[in-house]
Amino acid sequence: MHISTQTKNIFFRYIIILLLALALLSACSIEIGTIQSSDDHGLLKVHFIDTGQSDSIFIKSPSGKTMLIDAGNNGDGDTVINYIKRQGVSKIDFIVGTHPHADHLGGMADVIEFFDIGKILMPKITTNTKTFENVLLAVKNKGLTITSARGGMTFSLDDDVKINIFAPNSSSYESLNNYSIVLKLIYENTSFLFTGDAERTSEEEMLQNKNYDLCADVLKVAHHGSITSTTKEFLSAVSAKYAIICVGQDNPYGHPHRETLDNLFDHGIEVYTTAENGNIIITSDGEELKLRRVR
């Protein structure tokens, strides 16, 4: 991934400012370490798994309930499975396939086949790709069903972990990306917003819905940091402190785009990419966030 010298300077300037503020407020700590399944017991843990130019996010609640949002690209199944196994997990209570693109559903069939699965949520849209067909076959072979997700739905991952679904809000879109399931996870006084590949059309629909509280501490930036998403208006509504971009090193799409990074920096948001940091783990005790970067 190539970032201009000017962008890097802006990035480091915001990092210095924010780290000074964080040191005063003691709101977040940053560490470099190794993956351990036994540490931080009793906390909410959100793992942004480094699967290259794709998305895969694993969540473990304080009592051990689990959720997987997407599963990387084709060929990433073993990476995702092995990562989750290292967390001491044999069952995934909720699987969310944000939308039927291979860089989000590529390893999903392998995951469904390997683990004990509770509930599966996907948007109400189909494609005729081999990747999507493999997911449907894995679901059928396990005797599972798929719940169609749309904006306005709510459920609980744990007693103290609530999930609000904010998108999709329409039944038809030109772009498959806008079918992306967007969900907000709330754990006491901390929150995360996961956006799949939702583009501007979906962002505008969410902004227009007065029942949606988009504000979140952590934003998973949509579409790997593409200019198709992450408008200034959306960032103002989210008002995130930290942004995570799931993206591959030196990818052919130029992700994350400079305009998106500029928007994030202009809003004073601290940005981390999986390309530069590897696996990113954020833990929450309900009040404070702790970020660890793991290669």
PDB file of C-alpha atoms in Angstrom:
ATOM      1  CA  MET A   1       0.000   0.000   0.000  1.00  0.00           C
ATOM      2  CA  HIS A   2       1.486   3.386  -0.984  1.00  0.00           C
ATOM      3  CA  ILE A   3       0.624   6.485   1.005  1.00  0.00           C
ATOM      4  CA  SER A   4       2.000   9.877   0.030  1.00  0.00           C
ATOM      5  CA  THR A   5       4.466  11.740   2.253  1.00  0.00           C
ATOM      6  CA  GLN A   6       1.875  14.455   2.874  1.00  0.00           C
ATOM      7  CA  THR A   7      -0.721  11.901   3.990  1.00  0.00           C
ATOM      8  CA  LYS A   8       1.832  10.212   6.260  1.00  0.00           C
ATOM      9  CA  ASN A   9       2.666  13.556   7.862  1.00  0.00           C
ATOM     10  CA  ILE A  10      -1.014  14.242   8.514  1.00  0.00           C
ATOM     11  CA  PHE A  11      -1.398  10.720   9.882  1.00  0.00           C
ATOM     12  CA  PHE A  12       1.506  11.080  12.317  1.00  0.00           C
ATOM     13  CA  ARG A  13       0.330  14.518  13.414  1.00  0.00           C
ATOM     14  CA  TYR A  14      -3.070  13.143  14.404  1.00  0.00           C
ATOM     15  CA  ILE A  15      -1.483  10.109  16.043  1.00  0.00           C
ATOM     16  CA  ILE A  16       0.678  12.350  18.259  1.00  0.00           C
ATOM     17  CA  ILE A  17      -2.257  14.575  19.215  1.00  0.00           C
ATOM     18  CA  LEU A  18      -4.561  11.684  19.970  1.00  0.00           C
ATOM     19  CA  LEU A  19      -1.987   9.694  21.916  1.00  0.00           C
ATOM     20  CA  LEU A  20      -1.326  12.713  24.119  1.00  0.00           C
ATOM     21  CA  ALA A  21      -5.045  13.067  24.746  1.00  0.00           C
ATOM     22  CA  LEU A  22      -5.370   9.372  25.444  1.00  0.00           C
ATOM     23  CA  ALA A  23      -2.511   9.497  27.901  1.00  0.00           C
ATOM     24  CA  LEU A  24      -4.388  12.173  29.844  1.00  0.00           C
ATOM     25  CA  LEU A  25      -7.760  10.461  29.699  1.00  0.00           C
ATOM     26  CA  SER A  26      -6.511   6.859  30.081  1.00  0.00           C
ATOM     27  CA  ALA A  27      -9.227   5.821  27.633  1.00  0.00           C
ATOM     28  CA  CYS A  28      -7.240   3.411  25.538  1.00  0.00           C
ATOM     29  CA  SER A  29      -3.932   1.602  25.607  1.00  0.00           C
ATOM     30  CA  ILE A  30      -1.968   0.237  22.657  1.00  0.00           C
ATOM     31  CA  GLU A  31       0.235  -2.808  22.840  1.00  0.00           C
ATOM     32  CA  ILE A  32       2.140  -5.130  20.546  1.00  0.00           C
ATOM     33  CA  GLY A  33       1.915  -8.761  21.584  1.00  0.00           C
ATOM     34  CA  THR A  34       1.067 -12.314  20.681  1.00  0.00           C
ATOM     35  CA  ILE A  35      -2.293 -14.019  20.358  1.00  0.00           C
ATOM     36  CA  GLN A  36      -3.382 -15.645  23.586  1.00  0.00           C
ATOM     37  CA  SER A  37      -6.741 -17.320  24.121  1.00  0.00           C
ATOM     38  CA  SER A  38      -6.670 -17.017  27.910  1.00  0.00           C
ATOM     39  CA  ASP A  39      -5.815 -13.359  28.483  1.00  0.00           C
ATOM     40  CA  ASP A  40      -8.392 -10.593  29.073  1.00  0.00           C
ATOM     41  CA  HIS A  41     -10.891 -13.115  30.445  1.00  0.00           C
ATOM     42  CA  GLY A  42     -14.319 -11.619  31.058  1.00  0.00           C
ATOM     43  CA  LEU A  43     -13.939  -8.790  28.542  1.00  0.00           C
ATOM     44  CA  LEU A  44     -15.514  -8.199  25.159  1.00  0.00           C
ATOM     45  CA  LYS A  45     -12.923  -8.978  22.476  1.00  0.00           C
ATOM     46  CA  VAL A  46     -13.170  -7.880  18.849  1.00  0.00           C
ATOM     47  CA  HIS A  47     -10.590  -9.428  16.510  1.00  0.00           C
ATOM     48  CA  PHE A  48      -9.992  -7.878  13.089  1.00  0.00           C
ATOM     49  CA  ILE A  49      -8.318 -10.863  11.438  1.00  0.00           C
ATOM     50  CA  ASP A  50      -5.656 -10.091   8.842  1.00  0.00           C
ATOM     51  CA  THR A  51      -6.893 -11.946   5.755  1.00  0.00           C
ATOM     52  CA  GLY A  52      -5.334  -9.568   3.248  1.00  0.00           C
ATOM     53  CA  GLN A  53      -7.642  -7.750   0.832  1.00  0.00           C
ATOM     54  CA  SER A  54     -10.805  -9.016   2.524  1.00  0.00           C
ATOM     55  CA  ASP A  55     -12.853  -8.832   5.724  1.00  0.00           C
ATOM     56  CA  SER A  56     -13.097 -11.191   8.679  1.00  0.00           C
ATOM     57  CA  ILE A  57     -14.012 -10.072  12.195  1.00  0.00           C
ATOM     58  CA  PHE A  58     -14.371 -12.399  15.169  1.00  0.00           C
ATOM     59  CA  ILE A  59     -16.128 -11.296  18.351  1.00  0.00           C
ATOM     60  CA  LYS A  60     -16.168 -12.980  21.753  1.00  0.00           C
ATOM     61  CA  SER A  61     -18.466 -11.694  24.499  1.00  0.00           C
ATOM     62  CA  PRO A  62     -17.598 -11.538  28.206  1.00  0.00           C
ATOM     63  CA  SER A  63     -19.394 -14.837  28.871  1.00  0.00           C
ATOM     64  CA  GLY A  64     -17.922 -16.538  25.786  1.00  0.00           C
ATOM     65  CA  LYS A  65     -20.682 -16.055  23.201  1.00  0.00           C
ATOM     66  CA  THR A  66     -19.233 -15.690  19.720  1.00  0.00           C
ATOM     67  CA  MET A  67     -19.923 -13.977  16.404  1.00  0.00           C
ATOM     68  CA  LEU A  68     -18.100 -14.024  13.063  1.00  0.00           C
ATOM     69  CA  ILE A  69     -18.634 -11.213  10.561  1.00  0.00           C
ATOM     70  CA  ASP A  70     -17.417 -12.416   7.143  1.00  0.00           C
ATOM     71  CA  ALA A  71     -14.677 -14.972   6.534  1.00  0.00           C
ATOM     72  CA  GLY A  72     -12.092 -13.573   4.164  1.00  0.00           C
ATOM     73  CA  ASN A  73     -11.493 -14.441   0.543  1.00  0.00           C
ATOM     74  CA  ASN A  74     -11.410 -17.751  -1.306  1.00  0.00           C
ATOM     75  CA  GLY A  75      -8.559 -19.702   0.216  1.00  0.00           C
ATOM     76  CA  ASP A  76      -8.780 -17.940   3.590  1.00  0.00           C
ATOM     77  CA  GLY A  77     -10.905 -20.613   5.255  1.00  0.00           C
ATOM     78  CA  ASP A  78      -8.002 -22.266   7.068  1.00  0.00           C
ATOM     79  CA  THR A  79      -6.644 -18.902   8.227  1.00  0.00           C
ATOM     80  CA  VAL A  80      -9.967 -17.953   9.795  1.00  0.00           C
ATOM     81  CA  ILE A  81     -10.579 -21.419  11.256  1.00  0.00           C
ATOM     82  CA  ASN A  82      -7.123 -21.649  12.823  1.00  0.00           C
ATOM     83  CA  TYR A  83      -7.380 -18.148  14.262  1.00  0.00           C
ATOM     84  CA  ILE A  84     -10.715 -18.914  15.918  1.00  0.00           C
ATOM     85  CA  LYS A  85      -9.457 -22.276  17.192  1.00  0.00           C
ATOM     86  CA  ARG A  86      -6.595 -20.455  18.946  1.00  0.00           C
ATOM     87  CA  GLN A  87      -9.213 -18.553  20.914  1.00  0.00           C
ATOM     88  CA  GLY A  88     -10.403 -21.837  22.418  1.00  0.00           C
ATOM     89  CA  VAL A  89     -13.678 -21.758  20.493  1.00  0.00           C
ATOM     90  CA  SER A  90     -15.635 -24.709  19.064  1.00  0.00           C
ATOM     91  CA  LYS A  91     -19.006 -23.007  18.482  1.00  0.00           C
ATOM     92  CA  ILE A  92     -19.894 -19.794  16.666  1.00  0.00           C
ATOM     93  CA  ASP A  93     -23.240 -18.540  17.942  1.00  0.00           C
ATOM     94  CA  PHE A  94     -23.843 -16.028  15.158  1.00  0.00           C
ATOM     95  CA  ILE A  95     -22.407 -15.823  11.661  1.00  0.00           C
ATOM     96  CA  VAL A  96     -22.981 -12.680   9.606  1.00  0.00           C
ATOM     97  CA  GLY A  97     -22.241 -12.739   5.880  1.00  0.00           C
ATOM     98  CA  THR A  98     -22.469  -9.041   5.110  1.00  0.00           C
ATOM     99  CA  HIS A  99     -23.011  -9.467   1.367  1.00  0.00           C
ATOM    100  CA  PRO A 100     -22.281 -12.079  -1.340  1.00  0.00           C
ATOM    101  CA  HIS A 101     -18.855 -10.996  -2.573  1.00  0.00           C
ATOM    102  CA  ALA A 102     -15.979 -13.481  -2.513  1.00  0.00           C
ATOM    103  CA  ASP A 103     -13.741 -11.225  -0.399  1.00  0.00           C
ATOM    104  CA  HIS A 104     -16.300 -11.511   2.411  1.00  0.00           C
ATOM    105  CA  LEU A 105     -17.772 -14.984   1.927  1.00  0.00           C
ATOM    106  CA  GLY A 106     -14.716 -16.751   0.495  1.00  0.00           C
ATOM    107  CA  GLY A 107     -13.899 -18.822   3.589  1.00  0.00           C
ATOM    108  CA  MET A 108     -17.433 -18.995   4.975  1.00  0.00           C
ATOM    109  CA  ALA A 109     -18.290 -22.481   3.699  1.00  0.00           C
ATOM    110  CA  ASP A 110     -15.172 -23.901   5.370  1.00  0.00           C
ATOM    111  CA  VAL A 111     -16.043 -22.187   8.652  1.00  0.00           C
ATOM    112  CA  ILE A 112     -19.629 -23.475   8.598  1.00  0.00           C
ATOM    113  CA  GLU A 113     -18.440 -27.005   7.899  1.00  0.00           C
ATOM    114  CA  PHE A 114     -15.807 -26.949  10.668  1.00  0.00           C
ATOM    115  CA  PHE A 115     -17.567 -25.326  13.640  1.00  0.00           C
ATOM    116  CA  ASP A 116     -20.804 -25.883  15.494  1.00  0.00           C
ATOM    117  CA  ILE A 117     -22.959 -23.020  14.191  1.00  0.00           C
ATOM    118  CA  GLY A 118     -25.890 -21.288  15.860  1.00  0.00           C
ATOM    119  CA  LYS A 119     -27.593 -18.697  13.656  1.00  0.00           C
ATOM    120  CA  ILE A 120     -26.643 -17.350  10.205  1.00  0.00           C
ATOM    121  CA  LEU A 121     -27.625 -13.879   8.989  1.00  0.00           C
ATOM    122  CA  MET A 122     -27.256 -12.632   5.434  1.00  0.00           C
ATOM    123  CA  PRO A 123     -28.993  -9.984   3.309  1.00  0.00           C
ATOM    124  CA  LYS A 124     -31.881 -11.041   1.068  1.00  0.00           C
ATOM    125  CA  ILE A 125     -29.911 -11.189  -2.180  1.00  0.00           C
ATOM    126  CA  THR A 126     -28.402 -14.048  -4.151  1.00  0.00           C
ATOM    127  CA  THR A 127     -25.719 -14.460  -6.787  1.00  0.00           C
ATOM    128  CA  ASN A 128     -24.780 -17.332  -9.091  1.00  0.00           C
ATOM    129  CA  THR A 129     -21.104 -17.411  -8.103  1.00  0.00           C
ATOM    130  CA  LYS A 130     -19.372 -20.603  -7.028  1.00  0.00           C
ATOM    131  CA  THR A 131     -18.428 -18.966  -3.725  1.00  0.00           C
ATOM    132  CA  PHE A 132     -22.045 -18.200  -2.872  1.00  0.00           C
ATOM    133  CA  GLU A 133     -23.206 -21.632  -3.981  1.00  0.00           C
ATOM    134  CA  ASN A 134     -20.607 -23.243  -1.704  1.00  0.00           C
ATOM    135  CA  VAL A 135     -21.948 -21.300   1.268  1.00  0.00           C
ATOM    136  CA  LEU A 136     -25.516 -22.376   0.521  1.00  0.00           C
ATOM    137  CA  LEU A 137     -24.402 -25.991   0.175  1.00  0.00           C
ATOM    138  CA  ALA A 138     -22.544 -25.880   3.506  1.00  0.00           C
ATOM    139  CA  VAL A 139     -25.640 -24.421   5.178  1.00  0.00           C
ATOM    140  CA  LYS A 140     -27.834 -27.150   3.691  1.00  0.00           C
ATOM    141  CA  ASN A 141     -25.436 -29.942   4.635  1.00  0.00           C
ATOM    142  CA  LYS A 142     -25.447 -28.758   8.255  1.00  0.00           C
ATOM    143  CA  GLY A 143     -29.253 -28.616   8.337  1.00  0.00           C
ATOM    144  CA  LEU A 144     -29.132 -24.864   9.010  1.00  0.00           C
ATOM    145  CA  THR A 145     -31.202 -21.971   7.692  1.00  0.00           C
ATOM    146  CA  ILE A 146     -30.355 -18.380   6.817  1.00  0.00           C
ATOM    147  CA  THR A 147     -32.129 -15.438   8.449  1.00  0.00           C
ATOM    148  CA  SER A 148     -32.579 -12.462   6.117  1.00  0.00           C
ATOM    149  CA  ALA A 149     -31.278  -9.347   7.861  1.00  0.00           C
ATOM    150  CA  ARG A 150     -32.388  -5.789   7.236  1.00  0.00           C
ATOM    151  CA  GLY A 151     -32.294  -2.437   8.968  1.00  0.00           C
ATOM    152  CA  GLY A 152     -34.308  -2.139  12.156  1.00  0.00           C
ATOM    153  CA  MET A 153     -33.651  -5.639  13.513  1.00  0.00           C
ATOM    154  CA  THR A 154     -32.126  -6.090  16.971  1.00  0.00           C
ATOM    155  CA  PHE A 155     -30.829  -9.029  18.985  1.00  0.00           C
ATOM    156  CA  SER A 156     -28.469  -9.839  21.847  1.00  0.00           C
ATOM    157  CA  LEU A 157     -25.128 -11.588  21.598  1.00  0.00           C
ATOM    158  CA  ASP A 158     -24.901 -11.687  25.398  1.00  0.00           C
ATOM    159  CA  ASP A 159     -26.846 -10.270  28.344  1.00  0.00           C
ATOM    160  CA  ASP A 160     -24.821  -7.057  28.164  1.00  0.00           C
ATOM    161  CA  VAL A 161     -23.973  -7.101  24.445  1.00  0.00           C
ATOM    162  CA  LYS A 162     -26.672  -5.727  22.155  1.00  0.00           C
ATOM    163  CA  ILE A 163     -26.711  -5.750  18.347  1.00  0.00           C
ATOM    164  CA  ASN A 164     -28.616  -3.211  16.222  1.00  0.00           C
ATOM    165  CA  ILE A 165     -28.837  -3.740  12.459  1.00  0.00           C
ATOM    166  CA  PHE A 166     -28.880  -0.474  10.479  1.00  0.00           C
ATOM    167  CA  ALA A 167     -28.722  -1.752   6.879  1.00  0.00           C
ATOM    168  CA  PRO A 168     -29.742  -2.768   4.279  1.00  0.00           C
ATOM    169  CA  ASN A 169     -32.831  -0.548   4.207  1.00  0.00           C
ATOM    170  CA  SER A 170     -34.095  -1.114   0.655  1.00  0.00           C
ATOM    171  CA  SER A 171     -35.070  -4.251  -1.214  1.00  0.00           C
ATOM    172  CA  SER A 172     -33.128  -3.416  -4.380  1.00  0.00           C
ATOM    173  CA  TYR A 173     -29.767  -1.800  -5.143  1.00  0.00           C
ATOM    174  CA  GLU A 174     -27.635  -1.464  -8.268  1.00  0.00           C
ATOM    175  CA  SER A 175     -24.476  -2.331  -6.349  1.00  0.00           C
ATOM    176  CA  LEU A 176     -24.164  -5.552  -4.330  1.00  0.00           C
ATOM    177  CA  ASN A 177     -22.109  -3.581  -1.824  1.00  0.00           C
ATOM    178  CA  ASN A 178     -25.171  -1.633  -0.736  1.00  0.00           C
ATOM    179  CA  TYR A 179     -26.880  -4.843   0.382  1.00  0.00           C
ATOM    180  CA  SER A 180     -24.209  -5.037   3.094  1.00  0.00           C
ATOM    181  CA  ILE A 181     -25.435  -5.744   6.593  1.00  0.00           C
ATOM    182  CA  VAL A 182     -24.361  -2.862   8.814  1.00  0.00           C
ATOM    183  CA  LEU A 183     -24.528  -3.570  12.524  1.00  0.00           C
ATOM    184  CA  LYS A 184     -23.694  -1.772  15.724  1.00  0.00           C
ATOM    185  CA  LEU A 185     -22.461  -3.707  18.738  1.00  0.00           C
ATOM    186  CA  ILE A 186     -23.032  -2.070  22.115  1.00  0.00           C
ATOM    187  CA  TYR A 187     -21.323  -3.249  25.286  1.00  0.00           C
ATOM    188  CA  GLU A 188     -22.291  -0.989  28.173  1.00  0.00           C
ATOM    189  CA  ASN A 189     -20.629   2.383  27.397  1.00  0.00           C
ATOM    190  CA  THR A 190     -18.564   1.229  24.418  1.00  0.00           C
ATOM    191  CA  SER A 191     -19.673   0.507  20.860  1.00  0.00           C
ATOM    192  CA  PHE A 192     -18.484  -0.721  17.462  1.00  0.00           C
ATOM    193  CA  LEU A 193     -19.964  -0.086  14.003  1.00  0.00           C
ATOM    194  CA  PHE A 194     -19.315  -2.754  11.336  1.00  0.00           C
ATOM    195  CA  THR A 195     -20.158  -1.602   7.820  1.00  0.00           C
ATOM    196  CA  GLY A 196     -19.241  -4.369   5.363  1.00  0.00           C
ATOM    197  CA  ASP A 197     -18.845  -2.705   1.972  1.00  0.00           C
ATOM    198  CA  ALA A 198     -21.797  -0.302   2.339  1.00  0.00           C
ATOM    199  CA  GLU A 199     -21.484   2.577  -0.117  1.00  0.00           C
ATOM    200  CA  ARG A 200     -22.811   6.137  -0.128  1.00  0.00           C
ATOM    201  CA  THR A 201     -26.355   5.109  -1.052  1.00  0.00           C
ATOM    202  CA  SER A 202     -26.604   2.944   2.045  1.00  0.00           C
ATOM    203  CA  GLU A 203     -24.880   5.549   4.208  1.00  0.00           C
ATOM    204  CA  GLU A 204     -27.425   8.163   3.111  1.00  0.00           C
ATOM    205  CA  GLU A 205     -30.315   5.832   3.980  1.00  0.00           C
ATOM    206  CA  MET A 206     -28.908   5.270   7.452  1.00  0.00           C
ATOM    207  CA  LEU A 207     -28.394   8.993   7.964  1.00  0.00           C
ATOM    208  CA  GLN A 208     -32.005   9.686   6.994  1.00  0.00           C
ATOM    209  CA  ASN A 209     -33.379   7.230   9.559  1.00  0.00           C
ATOM    210  CA  LYS A 210     -33.883   9.192  12.772  1.00  0.00           C
ATOM    211  CA  ASN A 211     -34.217   5.977  14.786  1.00  0.00           C
ATOM    212  CA  TYR A 212     -30.603   5.004  14.120  1.00  0.00           C
ATOM    213  CA  ASP A 213     -27.917   6.078  16.570  1.00  0.00           C
ATOM    214  CA  LEU A 214     -24.826   5.684  14.399  1.00  0.00           C
ATOM    215  CA  CYS A 215     -22.409   7.054  16.989  1.00  0.00           C
ATOM    216  CA  ALA A 216     -19.711   4.502  17.856  1.00  0.00           C
ATOM    217  CA  ASP A 217     -16.261   4.427  19.432  1.00  0.00           C
ATOM    218  CA  VAL A 218     -14.819   2.139  16.762  1.00  0.00           C
ATOM    219  CA  LEU A 219     -15.664   2.183  13.046  1.00  0.00           C
ATOM    220  CA  LYS A 220     -14.832  -0.684  10.719  1.00  0.00           C
ATOM    221  CA  VAL A 221     -14.323   1.416   7.591  1.00  0.00           C
ATOM    222  CA  ALA A 222     -16.477   0.245   4.677  1.00  0.00           C
ATOM    223  CA  HIS A 223     -15.181  -1.255   1.433  1.00  0.00           C
ATOM    224  CA  HIS A 224     -11.523  -1.435   2.512  1.00  0.00           C
ATOM    225  CA  GLY A 225     -11.230   2.347   2.558  1.00  0.00           C
ATOM    226  CA  SER A 226     -12.586   2.916  -0.946  1.00  0.00           C
ATOM    227  CA  ILE A 227     -13.761   6.383  -1.993  1.00  0.00           C
ATOM    228  CA  THR A 228     -17.192   4.809  -2.659  1.00  0.00           C
ATOM    229  CA  SER A 229     -17.878   5.006   1.092  1.00  0.00           C
ATOM    230  CA  THR A 230     -17.101   6.902   4.285  1.00  0.00           C
ATOM    231  CA  THR A 231     -18.511  10.335   3.476  1.00  0.00           C
ATOM    232  CA  LYS A 232     -17.863  13.318   5.718  1.00  0.00           C
ATOM    233  CA  GLU A 233     -21.540  13.366   6.701  1.00  0.00           C
ATOM    234  CA  PHE A 234     -21.414   9.717   7.742  1.00  0.00           C
ATOM    235  CA  LEU A 235     -18.218  10.204   9.737  1.00  0.00           C
ATOM    236  CA  SER A 236     -19.742  13.188  11.528  1.00  0.00           C
ATOM    237  CA  ALA A 237     -22.716  11.052  12.578  1.00  0.00           C
ATOM    238  CA  VAL A 238     -20.542   8.133  13.709  1.00  0.00           C
ATOM    239  CA  SER A 239     -18.077  10.382  15.555  1.00  0.00           C
ATOM    240  CA  ALA A 240     -15.654   7.485  16.023  1.00  0.00           C
ATOM    241  CA  LYS A 241     -12.430   7.635  18.001  1.00  0.00           C
ATOM    242  CA  TYR A 242     -10.783   4.749  16.146  1.00  0.00           C
ATOM    243  CA  ALA A 243     -11.120   3.392  12.620  1.00  0.00           C
ATOM    244  CA  ILE A 244     -10.009  -0.032  11.415  1.00  0.00           C
ATOM    245  CA  ILE A 245      -9.458  -0.686   7.710  1.00  0.00           C
ATOM    246  CA  CYS A 246      -9.307  -4.326   6.587  1.00  0.00           C
ATOM    247  CA  VAL A 247      -7.067  -4.167   3.531  1.00  0.00           C
ATOM    248  CA  GLY A 248      -4.251  -5.999   1.767  1.00  0.00           C
ATOM    249  CA  GLN A 249      -0.705  -4.743   1.404  1.00  0.00           C
ATOM    250  CA  ASP A 250       0.001  -3.273  -2.073  1.00  0.00           C
ATOM    251  CA  ASN A 251      -3.459  -4.249  -3.325  1.00  0.00           C
ATOM    252  CA  PRO A 252      -4.303  -3.464  -6.977  1.00  0.00           C
ATOM    253  CA  TYR A 253      -7.249  -1.202  -6.070  1.00  0.00           C
ATOM    254  CA  GLY A 254      -5.250   1.478  -4.306  1.00  0.00           C
ATOM    255  CA  HIS A 255      -7.149   0.904  -1.064  1.00  0.00           C
ATOM    256  CA  PRO A 256      -7.388   2.756   1.191  1.00  0.00           C
ATOM    257  CA  HIS A 257      -7.946   5.756  -1.057  1.00  0.00           C
ATOM    258  CA  ARG A 258      -6.303   9.041  -0.115  1.00  0.00           C
ATOM    259  CA  GLU A 259      -9.644  10.858  -0.027  1.00  0.00           C
ATOM    260  CA  THR A 260     -10.986   8.411   2.540  1.00  0.00           C
ATOM    261  CA  LEU A 261      -7.883   8.735   4.704  1.00  0.00           C
ATOM    262  CA  ASP A 262      -8.137  12.531   4.491  1.00  0.00           C
ATOM    263  CA  ASN A 263     -11.797  12.363   5.596  1.00  0.00           C
ATOM    264  CA  LEU A 264     -10.842  10.203   8.563  1.00  0.00           C
ATOM    265  CA  PHE A 265      -7.923  12.429   9.557  1.00  0.00           C
ATOM    266  CA  ASP A 266     -10.029  15.590   9.165  1.00  0.00           C
ATOM    267  CA  HIS A 267     -12.443  14.119  11.730  1.00  0.00           C
ATOM    268  CA  GLY A 268      -9.599  13.444  14.150  1.00  0.00           C
ATOM    269  CA  ILE A 269      -9.999   9.661  13.946  1.00  0.00           C
ATOM    270  CA  GLU A 270      -7.088   7.375  14.759  1.00  0.00           C
ATOM    271  CA  VAL A 271      -6.641   4.923  11.860  1.00  0.00           C
ATOM    272  CA  TYR A 272      -5.226   1.386  11.848  1.00  0.00           C
ATOM    273  CA  THR A 273      -5.012  -0.960   8.852  1.00  0.00           C
ATOM    274  CA  THR A 274      -4.549  -4.717   8.912  1.00  0.00           C
ATOM    275  CA  ALA A 275      -2.015  -4.305   6.094  1.00  0.00           C
ATOM    276  CA  GLU A 276       0.308  -2.360   8.379  1.00  0.00           C
ATOM    277  CA  ASN A 277      -0.569  -3.901  11.746  1.00  0.00           C
ATOM    278  CA  GLY A 278      -1.598  -7.505  11.072  1.00  0.00           C
ATOM    279  CA  ASN A 279      -4.346  -8.829  13.345  1.00  0.00           C
ATOM    280  CA  ILE A 280      -5.900  -6.061  15.421  1.00  0.00           C
ATOM    281  CA  ILE A 281      -7.588  -6.942  18.714  1.00  0.00           C
ATOM    282  CA  ILE A 282      -9.703  -4.445  20.638  1.00  0.00           C
ATOM    283  CA  THR A 283     -10.922  -5.371  24.114  1.00  0.00           C
ATOM    284  CA  SER A 284     -13.537  -3.553  26.169  1.00  0.00           C
ATOM    285  CA  ASP A 285     -14.501  -3.738  29.827  1.00  0.00           C
ATOM    286  CA  GLY A 286     -17.595  -1.687  29.060  1.00  0.00           C
ATOM    287  CA  GLU A 287     -15.861   1.608  29.824  1.00  0.00           C
ATOM    288  CA  GLU A 288     -12.365   1.581  28.344  1.00  0.00           C
ATOM    289  CA  LEU A 289     -10.897   0.213  25.126  1.00  0.00           C
ATOM    290  CA  LYS A 290      -7.543  -1.501  24.745  1.00  0.00           C
ATOM    291  CA  LEU A 291      -5.997  -2.072  21.316  1.00  0.00           C
ATOM    292  CA  ARG A 292      -3.371  -4.698  20.554  1.00  0.00           C
ATOM    293  CA  ARG A 293      -1.614  -5.217  17.216  1.00  0.00           C
ATOM    294  CA  VAL A 294      -0.537  -8.794  16.535  1.00  0.00           C
ATOM    295  CA  ARG A 295       1.616  -9.955  13.625  1.00  0.00           C
TER     296      ARG A 295
END
